[in-house]
PDB file of C-alpha atoms in Angstrom:
ATOM      1  CA  MET A 119       0.000   0.000   0.000  1.00 52.00           C
ATOM      2  CA  PRO A 120       1.509   3.382  -0.994  1.00 63.00           C
ATOM      3  CA  ALA A 121       2.279   5.803   1.803  1.00 64.00           C
ATOM      4  CA  ASP A 122      -0.359   8.412   2.614  1.00 68.00           C
ATOM      5  CA  PRO A 123       0.686  11.735   0.962  1.00 70.00           C
ATOM      6  CA  THR A 124       0.022  13.493   4.275  1.00 70.00           C
ATOM      7  CA  THR A 125       2.769  11.485   6.009  1.00 83.00           C
ATOM      8  CA  PRO A 126       6.475  12.410   5.661  1.00 82.00           C
ATOM      9  CA  LYS A 127       7.157   9.291   3.587  1.00 89.00           C
ATOM     10  CA  GLY A 128       4.156   9.886   1.359  1.00 87.00           C
ATOM     11  CA  ALA A 129       5.019  13.557   0.908  1.00 91.00           C
ATOM     12  CA  ALA A 130       8.574  12.606  -0.078  1.00 92.00           C
ATOM     13  CA  THR A 131       7.287  10.110  -2.641  1.00 93.00           C
ATOM     14  CA  ARG A 132       4.886  12.658  -4.085  1.00 94.00           C
ATOM     15  CA  ALA A 133       7.668  15.257  -4.312  1.00 93.00           C
ATOM     16  CA  ARG A 134       9.899  12.757  -6.124  1.00 93.00           C
ATOM     17  CA  LEU A 135       7.134  11.969  -8.615  1.00 95.00           C
ATOM     18  CA  LEU A 136       6.640  15.671  -9.295  1.00 94.00           C
ATOM     19  CA  ALA A 137      10.378  16.144  -9.867  1.00 92.00           C
ATOM     20  CA  VAL A 138      10.554  13.197 -12.273  1.00 93.00           C
ATOM     21  CA  ALA A 139       7.467  14.371 -14.153  1.00 93.00           C
ATOM     22  CA  ALA A 140       8.818  17.930 -14.334  1.00 92.00           C
ATOM     23  CA  ASP A 141      11.974  16.717 -16.097  1.00 91.00           C
ATOM     24  CA  VAL A 142       9.979  14.623 -18.585  1.00 92.00           C
ATOM     25  CA  PHE A 143       7.464  17.383 -19.326  1.00 91.00           C
ATOM     26  CA  ALA A 144      10.264  19.956 -19.677  1.00 87.00           C
ATOM     27  CA  GLU A 145      11.938  17.799 -22.323  1.00 86.00           C
ATOM     28  CA  LYS A 146       8.939  16.492 -24.279  1.00 89.00           C
ATOM     29  CA  GLY A 147       5.942  18.640 -23.401  1.00 89.00           C
ATOM     30  CA  TYR A 148       2.471  17.465 -22.444  1.00 92.00           C
ATOM     31  CA  ALA A 149       1.093  16.050 -25.690  1.00 91.00           C
ATOM     32  CA  ALA A 150       4.199  14.012 -26.524  1.00 93.00           C
ATOM     33  CA  THR A 151       4.413  12.428 -23.068  1.00 93.00           C
ATOM     34  CA  SER A 152       2.313   9.361 -22.321  1.00 94.00           C
ATOM     35  CA  PHE A 153       1.071   8.497 -18.862  1.00 93.00           C
ATOM     36  CA  SER A 154       2.708   5.062 -19.149  1.00 93.00           C
ATOM     37  CA  GLU A 155       6.040   6.775 -19.828  1.00 94.00           C
ATOM     38  CA  LEU A 156       5.644   8.891 -16.703  1.00 94.00           C
ATOM     39  CA  ILE A 157       4.842   5.800 -14.645  1.00 93.00           C
ATOM     40  CA  ALA A 158       7.888   3.962 -16.020  1.00 93.00           C
ATOM     41  CA  SER A 159      10.147   6.928 -15.247  1.00 93.00           C
ATOM     42  CA  SER A 160       8.922   7.020 -11.663  1.00 92.00           C
ATOM     43  CA  GLY A 161       9.925   3.472 -10.803  1.00 90.00           C
ATOM     44  CA  LEU A 162       6.565   2.844  -9.121  1.00 90.00           C
ATOM     45  CA  THR A 163       3.915   0.333 -10.056  1.00 91.00           C
ATOM     46  CA  LYS A 164       0.910   1.611 -11.970  1.00 92.00           C
ATOM     47  CA  GLY A 165      -1.313   1.171  -8.925  1.00 91.00           C
ATOM     48  CA  ALA A 166       1.069   3.075  -6.654  1.00 91.00           C
ATOM     49  CA  PHE A 167       1.382   5.898  -9.181  1.00 93.00           C
ATOM     50  CA  TYR A 168      -2.380   6.195  -9.578  1.00 92.00           C
ATOM     51  CA  PHE A 169      -2.675   6.461  -5.804  1.00 93.00           C
ATOM     52  CA  TYR A 170      -0.894   9.830  -5.985  1.00 94.00           C
ATOM     53  CA  PHE A 171      -2.013  11.059  -9.412  1.00 94.00           C
ATOM     54  CA  PRO A 172      -5.082   9.525 -11.099  1.00 93.00           C
ATOM     55  CA  SER A 173      -4.373  11.025 -14.531  1.00 92.00           C
ATOM     56  CA  LYS A 174      -1.781  12.772 -16.651  1.00 93.00           C
ATOM     57  CA  ALA A 175      -3.844  15.958 -16.434  1.00 92.00           C
ATOM     58  CA  ALA A 176      -3.855  15.858 -12.630  1.00 92.00           C
ATOM     59  CA  LEU A 177      -0.110  15.290 -12.615  1.00 94.00           C
ATOM     60  CA  ALA A 178       0.540  18.158 -15.043  1.00 93.00           C
ATOM     61  CA  ALA A 179      -1.546  20.570 -12.972  1.00 90.00           C
ATOM     62  CA  ALA A 180       0.339  19.506  -9.836  1.00 92.00           C
ATOM     63  CA  VAL A 181       3.700  19.974 -11.580  1.00 92.00           C
ATOM     64  CA  ILE A 182       2.777  23.513 -12.620  1.00 89.00           C
ATOM     65  CA  GLU A 183       1.657  24.395  -9.100  1.00 88.00           C
ATOM     66  CA  ASP A 184       4.764  22.846  -7.531  1.00 90.00           C
ATOM     67  CA  GLN A 185       7.239  24.447  -9.934  1.00 88.00           C
ATOM     68  CA  GLU A 186       5.661  27.892  -9.706  1.00 87.00           C
ATOM     69  CA  ARG A 187       5.739  27.711  -5.907  1.00 88.00           C
ATOM     70  CA  ARG A 188       9.403  26.680  -5.997  1.00 88.00           C
ATOM     71  CA  TRP A 189      10.188  29.514  -8.410  1.00 87.00           C
ATOM     72  CA  THR A 190       8.516  32.124  -6.266  1.00 90.00           C
ATOM     73  CA  ASP A 191      10.036  30.877  -3.014  1.00 93.00           C
ATOM     74  CA  SER A 192      13.553  30.646  -4.466  1.00 93.00           C
ATOM     75  CA  VAL A 193      13.465  34.061  -6.116  1.00 94.00           C
ATOM     76  CA  ARG A 194      11.932  35.723  -3.043  1.00 95.00           C
ATOM     77  CA  GLU A 195      14.589  34.212  -0.773  1.00 95.00           C
ATOM     78  CA  ARG A 196      17.399  35.417  -3.030  1.00 95.00           C
ATOM     79  CA  VAL A 197      16.230  38.955  -3.775  1.00 96.00           C
ATOM     80  CA  THR A 198      15.177  39.763  -0.218  1.00 93.00           C
ATOM     81  CA  GLY A 199      18.791  39.163   0.758  1.00 94.00           C
ATOM     82  CA  HIS A 200      19.636  42.520  -0.831  1.00 96.00           C
ATOM     83  CA  ASP A 201      19.438  45.628   1.331  1.00 92.00           C
ATOM     84  CA  SER A 202      17.768  48.072  -1.058  1.00 94.00           C
ATOM     85  CA  PRO A 203      14.566  47.718  -3.118  1.00 94.00           C
ATOM     86  CA  THR A 204      16.520  48.852  -6.175  1.00 93.00           C
ATOM     87  CA  GLU A 205      18.929  45.944  -5.819  1.00 94.00           C
ATOM     88  CA  GLN A 206      16.039  43.587  -5.163  1.00 95.00           C
ATOM     89  CA  LEU A 207      14.190  44.617  -8.317  1.00 94.00           C
ATOM     90  CA  ALA A 208      17.365  44.439 -10.396  1.00 92.00           C
ATOM     91  CA  ASP A 209      17.958  40.851  -9.277  1.00 93.00           C
ATOM     92  CA  VAL A 210      14.458  39.429  -9.799  1.00 92.00           C
ATOM     93  CA  MET A 211      14.931  38.444 -13.436  1.00 88.00           C
ATOM     94  CA  PRO A 212      18.570  37.305 -13.103  1.00 90.00           C
ATOM     95  CA  ALA A 213      17.412  35.117 -10.216  1.00 90.00           C
ATOM     96  CA  MET A 214      14.741  33.568 -12.433  1.00 86.00           C
ATOM     97  CA  LEU A 215      17.256  32.940 -15.221  1.00 84.00           C
ATOM     98  CA  ASP A 216      19.732  31.314 -12.833  1.00 86.00           C
ATOM     99  CA  LEU A 217      17.008  29.066 -11.482  1.00 84.00           C
ATOM    100  CA  LEU A 218      16.102  27.916 -14.993  1.00 79.00           C
ATOM    101  CA  ALA A 219      19.763  27.149 -15.704  1.00 79.00           C
ATOM    102  CA  GLU A 220      20.224  25.238 -12.446  1.00 81.00           C
ATOM    103  CA  ARG A 221      16.949  23.297 -12.556  1.00 80.00           C
ATOM    104  CA  PRO A 222      16.010  22.054 -16.035  1.00 73.00           C
ATOM    105  CA  GLY A 223      12.728  20.735 -14.649  1.00 77.00           C
ATOM    106  CA  ALA A 224      11.654  24.297 -13.899  1.00 78.00           C
ATOM    107  CA  TRP A 225      11.029  24.770 -17.619  1.00 78.00           C
ATOM    108  CA  SER A 226       8.157  22.294 -17.341  1.00 83.00           C
ATOM    109  CA  ALA A 227       5.904  24.974 -15.846  1.00 82.00           C
ATOM    110  CA  ILE A 228       6.526  27.183 -18.880  1.00 81.00           C
ATOM    111  CA  ARG A 229       5.896  24.447 -21.432  1.00 83.00           C
ATOM    112  CA  LEU A 230       2.858  23.039 -19.674  1.00 87.00           C
ATOM    113  CA  THR A 231       1.263  26.432 -19.107  1.00 84.00           C
ATOM    114  CA  ARG A 232       1.690  27.315 -22.785  1.00 81.00           C
ATOM    115  CA  GLU A 233       0.380  23.962 -24.026  1.00 84.00           C
ATOM    116  CA  LEU A 234      -2.537  23.699 -21.627  1.00 86.00           C
ATOM    117  CA  ALA A 235      -3.729  27.302 -21.506  1.00 78.00           C
ATOM    118  CA  GLY A 236      -7.489  27.439 -21.966  1.00 76.00           C
ATOM    119  CA  THR A 237      -8.007  23.717 -21.361  1.00 81.00           C
ATOM    120  CA  ASP A 238      -9.719  21.854 -18.538  1.00 80.00           C
ATOM    121  CA  VAL A 239      -6.301  20.817 -17.211  1.00 78.00           C
ATOM    122  CA  LEU A 240      -5.738  24.331 -15.878  1.00 74.00           C
ATOM    123  CA  PRO A 241      -9.032  25.223 -14.209  1.00 60.00           C
ATOM    124  CA  ASP A 242      -7.559  28.083 -12.192  1.00 63.00           C
ATOM    125  CA  PRO A 243      -7.468  31.410 -14.026  1.00 56.00           C
ATOM    126  CA  ARG A 244      -4.060  32.779 -14.957  1.00 60.00           C
ATOM    127  CA  GLU A 245      -4.498  35.624 -12.490  1.00 60.00           C
ATOM    128  CA  THR A 246      -4.538  33.155  -9.607  1.00 65.00           C
ATOM    129  CA  ARG A 247      -1.307  31.507 -10.724  1.00 75.00           C
ATOM    130  CA  VAL A 248       0.657  34.737 -11.217  1.00 85.00           C
ATOM    131  CA  GLU A 249      -0.580  36.458  -8.065  1.00 89.00           C
ATOM    132  CA  PRO A 250       2.464  35.427  -5.963  1.00 90.00           C
ATOM    133  CA  TRP A 251       4.771  37.033  -8.536  1.00 91.00           C
ATOM    134  CA  ILE A 252       2.704  40.199  -8.624  1.00 93.00           C
ATOM    135  CA  SER A 253       2.668  40.360  -4.838  1.00 94.00           C
ATOM    136  CA  LEU A 254       6.464  40.008  -4.706  1.00 95.00           C
ATOM    137  CA  LEU A 255       7.035  42.789  -7.245  1.00 95.00           C
ATOM    138  CA  VAL A 256       4.443  45.107  -5.710  1.00 97.00           C
ATOM    139  CA  GLY A 257       6.165  44.805  -2.338  1.00 96.00           C
ATOM    140  CA  ILE A 258       9.557  45.651  -3.825  1.00 96.00           C
ATOM    141  CA  ILE A 259       8.269  48.581  -5.887  1.00 96.00           C
ATOM    142  CA  ARG A 260       6.291  50.108  -3.025  1.00 96.00           C
ATOM    143  CA  ALA A 261       9.296  49.806  -0.732  1.00 96.00           C
ATOM    144  CA  GLY A 262      11.358  51.613  -3.359  1.00 95.00           C
ATOM    145  CA  GLN A 263       8.737  54.341  -3.674  1.00 94.00           C
ATOM    146  CA  HIS A 264       8.570  54.816   0.089  1.00 95.00           C
ATOM    147  CA  ALA A 265      12.367  55.003   0.220  1.00 93.00           C
ATOM    148  CA  GLY A 266      12.367  57.667  -2.491  1.00 92.00           C
ATOM    149  CA  ARG A 267      14.325  55.531  -4.952  1.00 92.00           C
ATOM    150  CA  MET A 268      11.503  54.746  -7.392  1.00 94.00           C
ATOM    151  CA  ARG A 269       9.019  57.008  -9.086  1.00 93.00           C
ATOM    152  CA  ALA A 270       6.068  57.719  -6.834  1.00 93.00           C
ATOM    153  CA  ASP A 271       3.776  58.768  -9.698  1.00 93.00           C
ATOM    154  CA  LEU A 272       3.498  55.191 -11.002  1.00 94.00           C
ATOM    155  CA  ASP A 273       1.089  52.569  -9.696  1.00 96.00           C
ATOM    156  CA  ALA A 274       3.047  49.674  -8.189  1.00 96.00           C
ATOM    157  CA  GLU A 275       0.469  47.013  -9.021  1.00 96.00           C
ATOM    158  CA  GLU A 276       0.098  48.152 -12.625  1.00 95.00           C
ATOM    159  CA  ILE A 277       3.871  48.031 -13.109  1.00 94.00           C
ATOM    160  CA  ALA A 278       4.068  44.588 -11.500  1.00 95.00           C
ATOM    161  CA  ARG A 279       1.329  43.188 -13.742  1.00 94.00           C
ATOM    162  CA  VAL A 280       2.973  44.588 -16.865  1.00 93.00           C
ATOM    163  CA  LEU A 281       6.336  43.076 -15.898  1.00 92.00           C
ATOM    164  CA  VAL A 282       4.831  39.660 -15.156  1.00 90.00           C
ATOM    165  CA  ALA A 283       2.838  39.674 -18.404  1.00 89.00           C
ATOM    166  CA  ALA A 284       5.900  40.732 -20.394  1.00 89.00           C
ATOM    167  CA  PHE A 285       8.079  38.023 -18.873  1.00 87.00           C
ATOM    168  CA  ASP A 286       5.357  35.433 -19.485  1.00 83.00           C
ATOM    169  CA  GLY A 287       5.292  36.495 -23.123  1.00 85.00           C
ATOM    170  CA  ILE A 288       9.061  36.185 -23.396  1.00 85.00           C
ATOM    171  CA  LYS A 289       8.996  32.698 -21.880  1.00 80.00           C
ATOM    172  CA  ALA A 290       6.251  31.540 -24.241  1.00 78.00           C
ATOM    173  CA  SER A 291       8.108  32.917 -27.263  1.00 81.00           C
ATOM    174  CA  VAL A 292      11.442  31.395 -26.289  1.00 81.00           C
ATOM    175  CA  ASP A 293       9.844  28.008 -25.602  1.00 74.00           C
ATOM    176  CA  ALA A 294       9.349  27.611 -29.352  1.00 74.00           C
ATOM    177  CA  THR A 295      13.109  27.864 -30.020  1.00 78.00           C
ATOM    178  CA  ALA A 296      15.607  24.997 -30.053  1.00 73.00           C
ATOM    179  CA  PRO A 297      16.508  23.781 -26.541  1.00 74.00           C
ATOM    180  CA  ASP A 298      20.211  24.544 -26.994  1.00 78.00           C
ATOM    181  CA  ARG A 299      19.423  28.199 -27.806  1.00 83.00           C
ATOM    182  CA  ARG A 300      16.602  28.660 -25.337  1.00 78.00           C
ATOM    183  CA  HIS A 301      18.509  29.960 -22.316  1.00 79.00           C
ATOM    184  CA  ALA A 302      20.661  32.397 -24.325  1.00 86.00           C
ATOM    185  CA  GLU A 303      17.610  33.918 -26.017  1.00 88.00           C
ATOM    186  CA  LEU A 304      15.682  34.099 -22.763  1.00 84.00           C
ATOM    187  CA  GLU A 305      18.626  35.878 -21.155  1.00 87.00           C
ATOM    188  CA  ARG A 306      18.905  38.354 -24.038  1.00 90.00           C
ATOM    189  CA  TYR A 307      15.230  39.314 -24.099  1.00 88.00           C
ATOM    190  CA  THR A 308      14.959  39.402 -20.326  1.00 87.00           C
ATOM    191  CA  ARG A 309      17.910  41.777 -20.164  1.00 88.00           C
ATOM    192  CA  VAL A 310      16.049  44.183 -22.455  1.00 90.00           C
ATOM    193  CA  LEU A 311      12.948  43.986 -20.250  1.00 88.00           C
ATOM    194  CA  GLU A 312      15.073  44.519 -17.149  1.00 87.00           C
ATOM    195  CA  LEU A 313      16.698  47.636 -18.626  1.00 88.00           C
ATOM    196  CA  LEU A 314      13.325  49.067 -19.627  1.00 87.00           C
ATOM    197  CA  ALA A 315      11.848  48.407 -16.194  1.00 87.00           C
ATOM    198  CA  LEU A 316      14.742  49.844 -14.233  1.00 86.00           C
ATOM    199  CA  GLY A 317      15.125  52.810 -16.557  1.00 87.00           C
ATOM    200  CA  GLY A 318      11.461  53.687 -16.217  1.00 87.00           C
ATOM    201  CA  LEU A 319      11.186  53.213 -12.473  1.00 89.00           C
ATOM    202  CA  ILE A 320      14.429  54.440 -10.976  1.00 83.00           C
ATOM    203  CA  SER A 321      15.087  58.160 -10.946  1.00 63.00           C
ATOM    204  CA  ALA A 322      17.252  60.661  -9.120  1.00 50.00           C
ATOM    205  CA  ASP A 323      14.050  62.420  -8.055  1.00 52.00           C
ATOM    206  CA  PRO A 324      11.253  59.817  -8.189  1.00 46.00           C
ATOM    207  CA  SER A 325       8.635  62.272  -6.941  1.00 49.00           C
ATOM    208  CA  VAL A 326       8.853  64.336 -10.127  1.00 46.00           C
ATOM    209  CA  PRO A 327       7.157  62.835 -13.215  1.00 49.00           C
ATOM    210  CA  PRO A 328       9.210  62.914 -16.428  1.00 44.00           C
ATOM    211  CA  GLN A 329       8.707  65.912 -18.680  1.00 42.00           C
ATOM    212  CA  HIS A 330       7.163  65.214 -22.084  1.00 42.00           C
ATOM    213  CA  PRO A 331       7.466  67.464 -25.138  1.00 39.00           C
ATOM    214  CA  THR A 332       4.320  69.115 -26.436  1.00 41.00           C
ATOM    215  CA  GLU A 333       2.635  67.896 -29.606  1.00 43.00           C
ATOM    216  CA  THR A 334       4.362  70.637 -31.609  1.00 44.00           C
ATOM    217  CA  GLY A 335       7.826  69.802 -30.305  1.00 45.00           C
ATOM    218  CA  SER A 336      10.171  70.674 -27.464  1.00 44.00           C
ATOM    219  CA  THR A 337       9.243  73.613 -25.224  1.00 45.00           C
ATOM    220  CA  ASP A 338      12.700  75.105 -25.839  1.00 48.00           C
ATOM    221  CA  HIS A 339      11.766  75.852 -29.440  1.00 46.00           C
ATOM    222  CA  GLN A 340       8.186  77.065 -29.122  1.00 47.00           C
ATOM    223  CA  GLU A 341       7.418  80.368 -30.765  1.00 43.00           C
TER     224      GLU A 341
END
């Protein structure tokens, strides 16, 4: 009889199954992976595997939830080690890139989310899944605004949602590239997003909105 998932032994077995499945899904995707292949990779009997995950869909949903939680926890732990909000914000995306390089299985959440978006496998709306990321960024941005290091005229939650959406778009785009080029392209595009975000948020005098030219041109040359 398989160990109850609520016991330490059962929880360890479930975590191992999620890690094995994450590696397989990251390499092959959802459609190209059979449930029998996942069972064989786990080393468990079919009955024991079904005790933890009754279907491939249930397993995929659990992998996404597990990987996204690990991502958020790892990135939060790393960036909150910096003293200033500016340093924290600057390290969010590098921390995510490093995690992808160190844990190939982490890519499974990206592939599965892209493949299964809008299906019954992912019943939770996207907003629910990205909320931890938005919360992390909002906290950093508001701390920077309160410290006078980030522009106070911008809405922290709006900026956070734009950054999360942009990074999601980058991940989905890069997922279609060859695996050996994936990390380099993700790093390149993420660097551009990072520069845009930092350049738009950080200012010598964050309380003063940027000056925009009038429709007829710069104010220095008005008649």
